[in-house]
Short mmCIF file of C-alpha atoms in Angstrom, two decimals:
data_model
loop_
_atom_site.label_atom_id
_atom_site.label_comp_id
_atom_site.label_asym_id
_atom_site.label_seq_id
_atom_site.Cartn_x
_atom_site.Cartn_y
_atom_site.Cartn_z
CA SER A 2 -5.97 -6.63 -17.88
CA GLY A 3 -4.01 -4.54 -15.10
CA ALA A 4 -5.71 -0.99 -16.68
CA LEU A 5 -8.60 -2.96 -16.13
CA SER A 6 -7.60 -4.13 -12.53
CA MET A 7 -6.41 -1.21 -11.03
CA TRP A 8 -9.45 0.67 -12.05
CA GLY A 9 -11.94 -1.60 -10.28
CA ASP A 10 -9.30 -1.97 -7.39
CA ARG A 11 -9.48 2.53 -7.42
CA MET A 12 -12.74 3.40 -8.48
CA TRP A 13 -13.60 0.25 -5.07
CA HIS A 14 -11.69 1.57 -2.77
CA PHE A 15 -12.50 5.39 -2.90
CA ALA A 16 -16.46 4.43 -3.40
CA ILE A 17 -16.35 2.11 -0.12
CA SER A 18 -15.34 5.00 1.83
CA VAL A 19 -17.61 7.17 0.51
CA PHE A 20 -20.77 4.26 1.69
CA LEU A 21 -19.24 3.65 5.08
CA ILE A 22 -19.62 7.66 6.30
CA GLU A 23 -22.71 8.07 4.44
CA LEU A 24 -23.89 4.66 6.17
CA TYR A 25 -22.77 6.14 9.76
CA GLY A 26 -24.17 9.11 9.61
CA ARG A 27 -20.83 11.05 8.74
CA ASN A 28 -19.25 9.54 11.08
CA LEU A 29 -15.90 8.40 10.63
CA LEU A 30 -16.20 5.41 13.06
CA LEU A 31 -16.65 3.08 10.04
CA THR A 32 -14.51 3.49 7.76
CA ALA A 33 -11.74 3.78 10.79
CA VAL A 34 -12.76 -0.18 11.63
CA PHE A 35 -12.95 -0.69 7.78
CA GLY A 36 -8.39 0.75 7.75
CA LEU A 37 -7.87 -1.66 11.03
CA VAL A 38 -9.57 -4.72 9.57
CA VAL A 39 -8.03 -4.48 6.18
CA ALA A 40 -5.13 -4.11 6.99
CA GLY A 41 -4.86 -5.61 10.39
CA SER A 42 -5.67 -8.82 8.10
CA VAL A 43 -3.03 -8.60 5.19
CA LEU A 44 0.11 -8.34 8.45
CA LEU A 45 -1.85 -11.82 9.45
CA LEU A 46 -2.27 -13.62 6.46
CA GLY A 47 0.31 -12.18 4.17
CA ALA A 48 2.62 -14.83 4.21
CA LEU A 49 -0.59 -17.65 3.53
CA ILE A 50 -1.26 -15.71 1.46
CA GLY A 51 1.86 -15.95 -0.56
CA ASP A 52 2.62 -19.07 -0.02
CA TRP A 53 -1.34 -20.03 -1.52
CA VAL A 54 0.40 -18.50 -5.08
CA ASP A 55 3.36 -20.30 -4.54
CA ARG A 56 2.02 -23.39 -3.99
CA ASN A 57 -0.51 -23.47 -7.13
CA PRO A 58 0.02 -23.60 -10.66
CA ARG A 59 -0.64 -19.62 -12.32
CA ASN A 60 -3.19 -19.45 -14.43
CA LYS A 61 -5.71 -20.97 -11.42
CA VAL A 62 -4.07 -19.06 -8.88
CA ALA A 63 -5.03 -15.80 -10.75
CA HIS A 64 -8.16 -16.70 -12.01
CA ALA A 65 -9.36 -17.94 -8.68
CA SER A 66 -8.25 -14.46 -7.18
CA LEU A 67 -10.42 -12.36 -9.63
CA PHE A 68 -13.19 -14.47 -9.58
CA ILE A 69 -13.41 -14.39 -5.69
CA GLN A 70 -12.16 -10.10 -5.57
CA ASN A 71 -14.55 -9.44 -8.16
CA ILE A 72 -17.75 -11.25 -6.45
CA SER A 73 -16.98 -10.61 -3.18
CA VAL A 74 -17.51 -6.21 -4.88
CA THR A 75 -20.44 -7.36 -6.61
CA ILE A 76 -22.29 -9.19 -3.42
CA CYS A 77 -21.31 -6.35 -1.44
CA SER A 78 -21.99 -3.88 -3.55
CA ILE A 79 -25.74 -6.09 -4.04
CA VAL A 80 -26.13 -5.54 0.39
CA LEU A 81 -25.12 -2.17 -0.23
CA MET A 82 -27.78 -1.13 -2.52
CA LEU A 83 -30.34 -3.17 -0.11
CA VAL A 84 -29.32 -1.00 2.65
CA PHE A 85 -29.41 2.40 0.92
CA SER A 86 -32.80 1.40 -0.35
CA TYR A 87 -34.50 0.16 2.86
CA LYS A 88 -32.28 1.33 5.48
CA GLN A 89 -35.24 2.83 7.42
CA ARG A 90 -37.23 -0.28 7.61
CA ILE A 91 -33.89 -1.98 8.43
CA GLU A 92 -32.56 -0.38 11.45
CA GLN A 93 -36.50 -1.10 13.26
CA ILE A 94 -36.23 -5.20 12.86
CA TRP A 95 -34.12 -6.78 16.17
CA ASP A 96 -33.98 -3.53 16.94
CA GLY A 97 -31.58 -2.48 15.33
CA TRP A 98 -29.32 -4.57 15.84
CA LEU A 99 -29.76 -5.76 11.83
CA THR A 100 -27.65 -3.07 10.97
CA VAL A 101 -25.20 -3.62 13.03
CA VAL A 102 -24.99 -7.55 11.27
CA CYS A 103 -25.09 -5.66 7.89
CA TYR A 104 -22.25 -3.72 8.36
CA THR A 105 -20.59 -6.13 9.28
CA VAL A 106 -21.10 -8.26 6.30
CA VAL A 107 -20.22 -5.16 3.93
CA ILE A 108 -16.89 -5.06 6.09
CA VAL A 109 -15.69 -8.65 5.50
CA LEU A 110 -17.19 -8.82 2.07
CA ALA A 111 -15.08 -5.63 1.39
CA ASP A 112 -11.98 -7.02 3.54
CA VAL A 113 -12.06 -10.20 1.25
CA ALA A 114 -11.88 -8.31 -1.79
CA ASN A 115 -8.83 -6.82 -0.98
CA LEU A 116 -7.49 -9.98 0.64
CA ALA A 117 -7.98 -11.45 -3.01
CA SER A 118 -6.43 -7.59 -4.67
CA THR A 119 -3.76 -8.45 -2.46
CA ALA A 120 -3.27 -12.44 -4.45
CA LEU A 121 -3.81 -11.25 -7.92
CA THR A 122 -0.99 -8.07 -7.50
CA ILE A 123 1.29 -10.75 -5.45
CA ALA A 124 1.03 -13.36 -8.21
CA ILE A 125 0.35 -11.56 -11.69
CA GLN A 126 2.77 -8.27 -10.48
CA ARG A 127 5.83 -10.00 -8.63
CA ASP A 128 5.84 -12.91 -10.71
CA TRP A 129 4.13 -13.16 -14.12
CA ILE A 130 5.89 -10.38 -15.36
CA VAL A 131 8.46 -11.60 -14.31
CA VAL A 132 8.25 -14.89 -17.02
CA ILE A 133 6.56 -12.97 -19.42
CA THR A 134 9.74 -10.48 -19.73
CA GLY A 135 12.44 -13.90 -20.14
CA TYR A 136 13.54 -12.78 -16.78
CA ASN A 137 15.30 -9.75 -18.97
CA ARG A 138 15.98 -6.63 -16.60
CA GLY A 139 15.82 -4.37 -19.41
CA HIS A 140 12.24 -5.96 -20.74
CA LEU A 141 11.68 -6.37 -16.75
CA ALA A 142 12.31 -2.68 -15.53
CA GLY A 143 9.74 -1.32 -18.94
CA MET A 144 7.26 -3.04 -17.90
CA ASN A 145 6.92 -2.90 -14.36
CA ALA A 146 7.42 1.50 -14.78
CA THR A 147 3.92 1.02 -17.47
CA MET A 148 2.12 -1.09 -14.30
CA ARG A 149 3.49 1.98 -12.01
CA ARG A 150 1.73 4.68 -15.21
CA ILE A 151 -1.51 2.63 -15.38
CA ASP A 152 -1.62 3.41 -11.75
CA GLN A 153 -1.31 6.54 -11.53
CA VAL A 154 -3.26 7.70 -14.40
CA THR A 155 -6.41 4.96 -12.59
CA THR A 156 -5.48 6.40 -9.26
CA ILE A 157 -6.73 10.21 -10.52
CA LEU A 158 -9.04 9.28 -12.99
CA ALA A 159 -11.34 6.31 -11.40
CA PRO A 160 -12.13 8.20 -8.38
CA LEU A 161 -13.18 11.20 -10.28
CA ALA A 162 -15.11 8.56 -12.65
CA VAL A 163 -17.34 6.86 -9.83
CA GLY A 164 -17.34 10.14 -7.61
CA GLN A 165 -19.35 12.10 -10.75
CA VAL A 166 -21.77 8.43 -11.05
CA MET A 167 -22.45 8.61 -7.17
CA THR A 168 -23.16 12.73 -7.21
CA LEU A 169 -24.99 13.33 -10.50
CA ALA A 170 -27.02 10.37 -9.78
CA SER A 171 -27.24 8.60 -5.95
CA ASN A 172 -25.44 6.06 -3.63
CA VAL A 173 -28.53 3.56 -5.09
CA VAL A 174 -27.20 4.38 -8.69
CA GLY A 175 -23.38 3.97 -7.45
CA CYS A 176 -22.84 0.44 -6.32
CA GLY A 177 -25.49 -0.40 -9.31
CA PHE A 178 -22.07 1.36 -11.30
CA ILE A 179 -19.60 -0.63 -9.67
CA LEU A 180 -21.55 -4.05 -10.02
CA GLY A 181 -22.29 -3.49 -13.73
CA TRP A 182 -17.72 -3.25 -13.61
CA ASN A 183 -17.42 -5.68 -12.10
CA LEU A 184 -19.15 -8.36 -13.85
CA VAL A 185 -18.43 -6.77 -17.16
CA SER A 186 -13.93 -6.81 -16.14
CA LEU A 187 -14.63 -10.47 -14.76
CA ILE A 188 -14.87 -11.85 -18.73
CA VAL A 189 -13.00 -9.25 -19.72
CA GLU A 190 -10.09 -10.37 -17.75
CA PHE A 191 -10.40 -13.97 -17.42
CA PHE A 192 -9.92 -13.82 -21.30
CA PHE A 193 -6.95 -12.29 -20.99
CA LEU A 194 -5.11 -13.95 -18.58
CA SER A 195 -6.10 -17.20 -20.25
CA ARG A 196 -5.28 -16.06 -23.59
CA VAL A 197 -1.33 -14.56 -21.78
CA TYR A 198 -0.87 -18.22 -20.29
CA ARG A 199 -1.26 -19.27 -23.76
CA ILE A 200 0.81 -17.54 -25.42
CA VAL A 201 3.52 -17.71 -23.18
CA PRO A 202 4.34 -21.49 -22.60
CA ALA A 203 6.75 -21.01 -19.41
CA LEU A 204 3.98 -19.63 -17.23
CA SER A 205 2.75 -23.01 -17.25
CA VAL A 206 6.08 -24.39 -15.25
CA LYS A 207 6.74 -23.71 -12.68
CA PRO A 208 8.88 -25.15 -9.92
CA PRO A 209 7.31 -27.51 -6.86
CA VAL A 210 6.99 -26.31 -3.17
CA VAL A 211 6.64 -28.53 -0.45
CA ASP A 212 2.96 -28.62 0.75
CA VAL A 213 2.16 -27.21 4.44
CA ASP A 214 0.97 -30.90 5.69
CA GLN A 215 4.17 -32.53 4.54
CA VAL A 216 6.54 -29.92 5.68
CA PHE A 217 4.87 -30.66 8.89
CA LEU A 218 5.25 -34.40 8.35
CA GLN A 219 8.91 -34.38 7.97
CA ARG A 220 9.20 -32.63 11.30
CA THR A 221 7.53 -34.53 13.22
CA LYS A 222 9.72 -37.04 11.61
CA ARG A 223 12.56 -35.54 12.43
CA GLY A 224 11.37 -34.57 16.57
CA SER A 225 10.57 -30.81 15.83
CA VAL A 226 7.67 -31.69 16.70
CA ASP A 227 6.47 -34.06 18.90
CA PRO A 228 5.14 -37.05 16.91
CA SER A 229 2.42 -38.51 19.95
CA GLU A 230 1.49 -34.31 21.15
CA SER A 231 0.41 -34.05 17.19
CA THR A 232 -1.18 -37.20 16.53
CA ASN A 233 -3.77 -36.33 19.66
CA LEU A 234 -4.50 -33.36 18.46
CA PRO A 235 -7.67 -32.40 16.72
CA LEU A 236 -7.84 -31.92 13.06
CA CYS A 237 -8.44 -28.46 12.76
CA PHE A 238 -5.98 -27.66 15.55
CA TRP A 239 -3.62 -29.29 13.43
CA ARG A 240 -4.03 -27.95 10.31
CA PHE A 241 -3.64 -24.33 12.15
CA ARG A 242 -0.28 -25.65 13.49
CA CYS A 243 1.16 -26.29 9.76
CA LEU A 244 -0.61 -22.40 8.94
CA VAL A 245 0.89 -20.95 12.20
CA SER A 246 4.21 -22.75 10.79
CA THR A 247 4.10 -21.70 7.18
CA CYS A 248 3.81 -17.93 8.72
CA LYS A 249 7.23 -18.52 10.32
CA ASP A 250 8.58 -20.19 7.47
CA GLY A 251 7.58 -17.46 5.70
CA TRP A 252 8.49 -14.51 7.70
CA ARG A 253 12.10 -16.47 7.89
CA ALA A 254 12.46 -16.57 4.27
CA TYR A 255 11.68 -13.09 4.13
CA TYR A 256 14.86 -12.35 6.86
CA ARG A 257 17.13 -14.58 4.75
CA GLN A 258 16.17 -13.07 1.42
CA PRO A 259 19.86 -11.06 0.00
CA VAL A 260 17.26 -8.46 -0.23
CA PHE A 261 16.14 -7.90 2.74
CA LEU A 262 17.58 -5.01 3.94
CA ALA A 263 16.04 -3.12 0.78
CA GLY A 264 12.36 -4.38 1.40
CA MET A 265 12.49 -3.62 4.69
CA GLY A 266 13.90 0.22 3.54
CA LEU A 267 10.62 0.84 1.41
CA ALA A 268 8.20 -0.94 4.20
CA PHE A 269 9.81 1.85 6.31
CA LEU A 270 7.92 4.50 3.82
CA TYR A 271 5.21 3.92 4.42
CA THR A 272 4.85 5.17 8.25
CA THR A 273 4.58 8.87 6.61
CA VAL A 274 1.85 11.66 6.93
CA LEU A 275 3.50 13.37 3.11
CA GLY A 276 1.46 12.53 0.63
CA PHE A 277 -2.00 12.43 -0.49
CA ASP A 278 -3.93 10.66 1.49
CA CYS A 279 -7.03 11.65 4.29
CA ILE A 280 -4.38 12.77 6.84
CA THR A 281 -2.99 15.62 4.51
CA THR A 282 -5.82 16.10 2.75
CA GLY A 283 -7.73 17.38 5.78
CA TYR A 284 -4.64 19.63 7.55
CA ALA A 285 -4.58 21.25 3.87
CA TYR A 286 -8.39 21.98 4.56
CA THR A 287 -7.66 23.56 8.63
CA GLN A 288 -4.84 25.64 6.55
CA GLY A 289 -7.62 27.46 4.65
CA ILE A 290 -6.69 25.22 0.63
CA SER A 291 -9.85 25.53 -1.11
CA GLY A 292 -10.66 21.46 -2.62
CA SER A 293 -11.04 22.79 -6.37
CA LEU A 294 -7.06 23.96 -5.11
CA LEU A 295 -5.92 20.64 -3.75
CA SER A 296 -7.32 18.31 -6.35
CA LEU A 297 -5.05 20.37 -8.80
CA LEU A 298 -2.70 19.97 -6.80
CA MET A 299 -3.03 15.26 -6.60
CA GLY A 300 -2.77 16.07 -10.58
CA VAL A 301 0.37 17.38 -10.21
CA SER A 302 1.60 15.23 -7.78
CA ALA A 303 0.23 12.56 -10.49
CA ILE A 304 2.17 13.67 -13.00
CA ALA A 305 5.53 13.49 -10.81
CA GLY A 306 4.55 10.28 -10.16
CA LEU A 307 4.73 9.74 -13.97
CA MET A 308 8.01 11.59 -14.49
CA GLY A 309 9.87 9.38 -11.75
CA THR A 310 8.34 6.96 -13.59
CA VAL A 311 10.77 7.00 -16.60
CA MET A 312 13.44 8.50 -14.65
CA PHE A 313 13.38 4.63 -13.32
CA THR A 314 13.40 3.30 -16.90
CA ARG A 315 16.53 6.09 -17.76
CA LEU A 316 19.30 5.70 -14.52
CA ARG A 317 18.42 1.86 -14.75
CA LYS A 318 20.09 1.71 -18.17
CA THR A 319 22.72 4.40 -17.01
CA TYR A 320 24.20 3.42 -13.70
CA GLY A 321 22.38 0.14 -12.77
CA LEU A 322 19.49 -1.22 -10.97
CA VAL A 323 21.21 -0.56 -7.60
CA ASN A 324 22.65 3.30 -8.22
CA THR A 325 19.29 4.80 -9.49
CA GLY A 326 18.00 3.78 -6.21
CA ILE A 327 20.91 5.44 -4.58
CA ILE A 328 20.40 8.88 -7.11
CA SER A 329 16.13 7.99 -5.89
CA SER A 330 17.08 8.16 -2.24
CA CYS A 331 19.11 11.05 -1.87
CA LEU A 332 16.23 12.91 -4.29
CA HIS A 333 13.47 12.35 -2.18
CA LEU A 334 15.16 13.05 0.62
CA GLY A 335 16.64 16.36 -0.37
CA CYS A 336 12.47 17.09 -2.00
CA LEU A 337 11.01 16.03 2.18
CA LEU A 338 13.38 18.64 3.20
CA LEU A 339 11.78 21.49 1.60
CA CYS A 340 8.69 20.10 4.09
CA VAL A 341 10.85 19.58 7.55
CA PHE A 342 11.15 23.74 6.39
CA SER A 343 7.39 24.53 6.06
CA VAL A 344 6.95 23.43 10.10
CA PHE A 345 9.68 26.04 10.95
CA ALA A 346 8.39 28.69 7.73
CA PRO A 347 5.48 31.76 8.64
CA GLY A 348 2.26 30.38 8.61
CA SER A 349 3.37 27.28 10.18
CA PRO A 350 0.42 26.54 13.26
CA MET A 351 2.85 23.81 15.21
CA ASP A 352 2.57 24.59 19.06
CA LEU A 353 4.85 22.18 20.78
CA SER A 354 3.24 24.08 24.25
CA LEU A 355 0.15 21.71 23.39
CA LEU A 356 1.52 18.68 24.31
CA MET A 357 3.05 19.73 27.97
CA PRO A 358 1.36 19.25 30.74
CA TYR A 359 -0.74 21.58 32.63
CA LEU A 360 -0.04 20.95 35.91
CA THR A 361 -2.00 24.93 37.65
CA SER A 362 -5.38 26.41 37.65
CA ASN A 363 -3.63 28.99 36.07
CA SER A 364 -2.91 27.23 32.44
CA SER A 365 -6.27 27.95 31.49
CA THR A 366 -5.88 31.01 30.96
CA GLU A 367 -2.32 30.33 29.45
CA LEU A 368 -4.22 27.86 26.74
CA GLY A 369 -7.15 30.54 25.82
CA GLY A 370 -4.48 32.10 25.28
CA MET A 371 -2.85 30.31 22.49
CA VAL A 372 -6.54 29.30 21.35
CA SER A 373 -6.88 32.48 20.32
CA GLN A 374 -3.26 32.78 18.83
CA ARG A 375 -3.15 29.92 16.89
CA GLU A 376 -6.64 30.83 15.60
CA LYS A 377 -4.64 32.82 12.76
CA HIS A 378 -3.59 29.87 11.56
CA THR A 379 -6.25 27.23 12.38
CA TYR A 380 -9.41 26.52 11.09
CA PRO A 381 -12.17 24.89 12.89
CA LEU A 382 -14.76 22.33 10.76
CA MET A 383 -17.71 24.66 10.91
CA GLY A 384 -19.67 27.14 8.81
CA GLY A 385 -17.98 28.36 5.95
CA SER A 386 -17.77 29.12 2.51
CA ASN A 387 -15.13 26.40 0.58
CA GLN A 388 -17.20 24.40 -1.62
CA PRO A 389 -17.39 21.00 -2.30
CA LEU A 390 -15.46 19.70 -5.11
CA LEU A 391 -17.65 17.59 -6.64
CA PRO A 392 -21.07 19.87 -5.35
CA ASP A 393 -24.02 18.08 -4.36
CA ARG A 394 -26.49 17.20 -1.54
CA SER A 395 -24.33 16.59 0.96
CA SER A 396 -22.26 18.46 1.31
CA ILE A 397 -19.17 15.86 1.14
CA HIS A 398 -15.37 17.06 -0.18
CA TRP A 399 -14.76 13.69 -2.75
CA THR A 400 -11.09 13.59 -2.78
CA ASN A 401 -8.53 11.01 -3.99
CA ASN A 402 -8.20 8.71 -0.54
CA THR A 403 -10.98 10.18 1.47
CA VAL A 404 -14.06 12.17 1.92
CA LEU A 405 -14.16 15.53 4.21
CA CYS A 406 -16.80 17.29 5.86
CA ASP A 407 -17.33 19.99 4.01
CA ASN A 408 -18.12 24.28 5.45
CA VAL A 409 -14.29 25.19 6.24
CA HIS A 410 -14.28 28.09 7.36
CA SER A 411 -12.57 30.53 5.81
CA GLY A 412 -13.42 33.77 7.69
CA THR A 413 -9.50 35.06 8.11
CA ALA A 414 -6.99 34.97 5.95
CA PRO A 415 -3.15 32.78 7.01
CA GLU A 416 -0.68 35.39 8.03
CA SER A 417 1.24 33.47 5.76
CA TYR A 418 1.30 30.94 3.21
CA ILE A 419 5.00 29.94 3.05
CA SER A 420 4.93 26.93 5.46
CA ILE A 421 1.93 25.23 2.78
CA ILE A 422 3.44 25.92 -0.23
CA LEU A 423 6.28 24.43 1.19
CA LEU A 424 4.85 21.32 2.63
CA PHE A 425 3.48 20.49 -0.62
CA LEU A 426 6.09 21.60 -3.31
CA GLY A 427 7.97 18.97 -1.02
CA VAL A 428 5.50 16.76 -1.03
CA ILE A 429 4.57 16.44 -4.70
CA THR A 430 8.20 17.03 -5.95
CA ALA A 431 9.37 13.87 -3.52
CA ARG A 432 6.66 11.36 -5.73
CA ILE A 433 9.68 11.77 -8.40
CA GLY A 434 12.08 10.20 -6.41
CA LEU A 435 9.68 7.79 -4.63
CA TRP A 436 8.24 6.09 -7.73
CA SER A 437 11.49 5.40 -9.14
CA PHE A 438 12.83 3.78 -5.60
CA ASP A 439 9.69 1.57 -4.99
CA LEU A 440 10.37 0.23 -8.72
CA THR A 441 13.55 0.26 -7.87
CA VAL A 442 13.10 -2.07 -4.82
CA THR A 443 10.38 -3.97 -6.49
CA GLN A 444 12.77 -4.77 -9.41
CA LEU A 445 15.25 -5.90 -7.20
CA LEU A 446 13.11 -8.27 -5.16
CA GLN A 447 11.72 -9.69 -8.52
CA GLU A 448 14.90 -10.00 -9.72
CA ASN A 449 17.02 -11.57 -6.38
CA ILE A 450 13.91 -13.81 -4.73
CA CYS A 451 14.03 -17.73 -5.60
CA GLU A 452 10.47 -18.61 -8.25
CA SER A 453 9.56 -21.04 -5.68
CA GLU A 454 10.31 -18.52 -2.44
CA ARG A 455 8.38 -15.62 -4.59
CA GLY A 456 4.77 -15.50 -3.69
CA VAL A 457 5.29 -15.79 0.22
CA VAL A 458 8.52 -13.54 -0.05
CA ASN A 459 6.00 -10.46 -1.47
CA GLY A 460 3.40 -11.00 0.91
CA VAL A 461 5.54 -10.80 3.57
CA GLN A 462 6.34 -8.01 1.87
CA SER A 463 3.48 -6.53 1.74
CA SER A 464 2.13 -7.28 5.56
CA MET A 465 5.23 -5.22 6.69
CA ASN A 466 4.38 -2.74 4.03
CA TYR A 467 1.14 -2.41 6.23
CA LEU A 468 2.13 -2.51 9.22
CA MET A 469 4.30 0.34 8.77
CA ASP A 470 1.02 2.14 7.61
CA LEU A 471 -1.05 1.24 10.29
CA LEU A 472 2.04 3.29 12.64
CA HIS A 473 1.76 6.01 11.12
CA PHE A 474 -2.51 6.15 12.07
CA ILE A 475 -0.99 5.66 15.23
CA MET A 476 0.62 8.42 15.27
CA VAL A 477 -2.15 10.55 14.38
CA ILE A 478 -4.30 9.45 16.73
CA SER A 479 -1.71 10.39 19.30
CA ALA A 480 -1.32 13.87 17.72
CA PRO A 481 -4.25 14.21 15.60
CA GLN A 482 -4.73 18.31 15.62
CA PRO A 483 -3.45 20.30 12.95
CA GLN A 484 -0.98 22.78 15.82
CA HIS A 485 1.16 18.88 16.52
CA PHE A 486 1.02 18.15 12.38
CA GLY A 487 4.76 19.41 12.26
CA ILE A 488 6.01 16.84 14.50
CA LEU A 489 4.15 14.61 12.91
CA VAL A 490 6.74 15.71 9.55
CA ILE A 491 9.41 15.59 11.24
CA ILE A 492 8.56 11.97 12.67
CA SER A 493 8.49 10.90 8.99
CA VAL A 494 11.03 12.19 8.18
CA LEU A 495 12.64 9.94 10.53
CA PHE A 496 11.02 7.78 9.63
CA ILE A 497 11.90 7.77 5.94
CA THR A 498 15.65 8.46 6.58
CA THR A 499 16.13 4.90 8.60
CA GLY A 500 14.43 3.30 5.35
CA HIS A 501 16.84 5.02 2.82
CA THR A 502 19.46 4.28 5.39
CA MET A 503 18.69 0.48 5.32
CA TYR A 504 18.53 0.34 1.27
CA PHE A 505 22.09 1.90 1.58
CA LEU A 506 23.16 -0.58 3.99
CA TYR A 507 22.22 -3.17 1.29
CA ALA A 508 23.60 -1.03 -2.31
CA HIS A 509 27.29 -1.61 0.44
CA LYS A 510 26.86 -5.31 0.93
CA ALA A 511 25.42 -5.73 -2.04
CA LYS A 512 28.14 -3.29 -4.70
CA LYS A 513 31.40 -4.87 -2.21
CA LYS A 514 30.04 -9.01 -2.65
CA ARG A 515 29.95 -7.59 -6.22
CA ARG A 516 33.46 -6.84 -5.86
CA CYS A 517 34.49 -9.48 -4.77
CA ASN A 518 32.95 -12.23 -6.78
CA VAL A 519 34.91 -10.68 -9.83
CA LYS A 520 38.16 -10.71 -7.78
CA LYS A 521 37.35 -14.25 -7.51
CA MET A 522 37.21 -14.22 -11.27
CA ALA A 523 40.42 -12.83 -11.70
CA LEU A 524 41.78 -14.70 -9.93
CA MET A 525 40.44 -18.05 -11.49
CA LEU A 526 41.53 -16.91 -15.35
CA MET A 527 44.48 -16.45 -13.61
CA ILE A 528 45.46 -19.64 -11.95
CA ARG A 529 43.43 -21.76 -14.77
CA PRO A 530 45.87 -21.46 -17.16
CA LEU A 531 49.05 -22.50 -14.99
CA GLY A 532 47.47 -25.53 -14.41
CA ASN A 533 47.76 -26.22 -18.53
CA ILE A 534 51.85 -25.83 -18.02
CA PRO A 535 54.04 -29.26 -18.00
CA GLY A 536 54.88 -30.05 -14.38
CA CYS A 537 52.72 -27.22 -12.56
CA PRO A 538 50.91 -29.52 -11.02
CA LYS A 539 46.93 -28.35 -10.63
CA GLY A 540 45.65 -26.02 -7.96
CA ALA A 541 49.25 -24.47 -8.12
#
């Protein structure tokens, strides 16, 4: 069931980005709007989604999330098929406003599907797995690693599969393929989840969680909310205040967790350009890296991620979970030093002078000199000879997480490839420590969060991840040129170092607490026999 769900998610996330670019005339505006809506919705609603997961039976949560996700994608695919088929006619209706309505419907449906996917991930990968493994830490680590391996494999294969369909046929056929996949997947996943729910009786037992309305009423009785004010409010405003109260309680519960620092450390790792996303991929194109080579590097990166899952299970068994996080953090940071070295290595296009204001008219001449100088390393997105990764009629590069315009100039070779080699060597090798660290924090959240708060805390964790992910896009908007990429690399490493420092603080507190508990147990064992000695007062 997890494999089918992840395959569908990866396939849809890839395809929707391509569809939005095709709809808006090869412009990234709709894709940017979609990314902003998705990140903002999870950021605002993450706690509410988690609270909903906590308050309802496990089977109803899983089935409802699965149904909403797949139906949203299905309807969205139907709308996209109609738009692609009758685009010219639609643009003539209502002076083109029907096109805007269609774009809005597509983005809203895709966002609803993402929210449902978030709820399903929290329910299955953060709650069901813990119960299924019987709270056995060894089995839990193995299950988490297995799920992550499935995720790594589908991340590479699913976009490639749907990309081939869209390339060899058309966008309409691609939409139909996704539509059929989601309908079939919905039935199969529904059956599998129902089967698991029956096999594991513990899944049907869930601690009761106080409803939002009851919490609000309790606060009203305690005087924290004015009763007269609450009774005079319309029902819709009263409900809204209940939802706001739930969000506040969710963030407070997240802050109170003993693994708060570890969760925050993981969130800080999302503020980075050092991954195989649209930003790093686009930078590689400006440095003359071909699409075929990038696809090969992405495959090697996936293998490194799989190695990280294997390393996690072995380190946890040998050194324990907390120490596994420390080792993974050190490995991750050590590999990312190669990325920092790449900023200053031969072939790096970094030019700090571009960030300085130009106060004199003579600066234009200096700027021209700098532009001619950096053209040795940077290639504008203009006509050239690079071939698309999946060549087709639209001359678009199909990559894992983005679509880049073809025709990258490759007239002259860079002075040196040392910089780009160090960059990708650091990014790829860092995946080993990164995924091992991710699995460590994931299991810490699973083990240390009480069952009644597991959903809401993981919902807030998802919100934090999206918030930090938004920051890295803001970084890129502030410094978009390839000459600025070195600065983004340094800032990313600083954020990652801060995240791992938070984990080190958590590990220090956890070990200190463990030592104190051991000492208390030893003292208790030493004192208890004295109470059995005749004439010795109890508690002596």
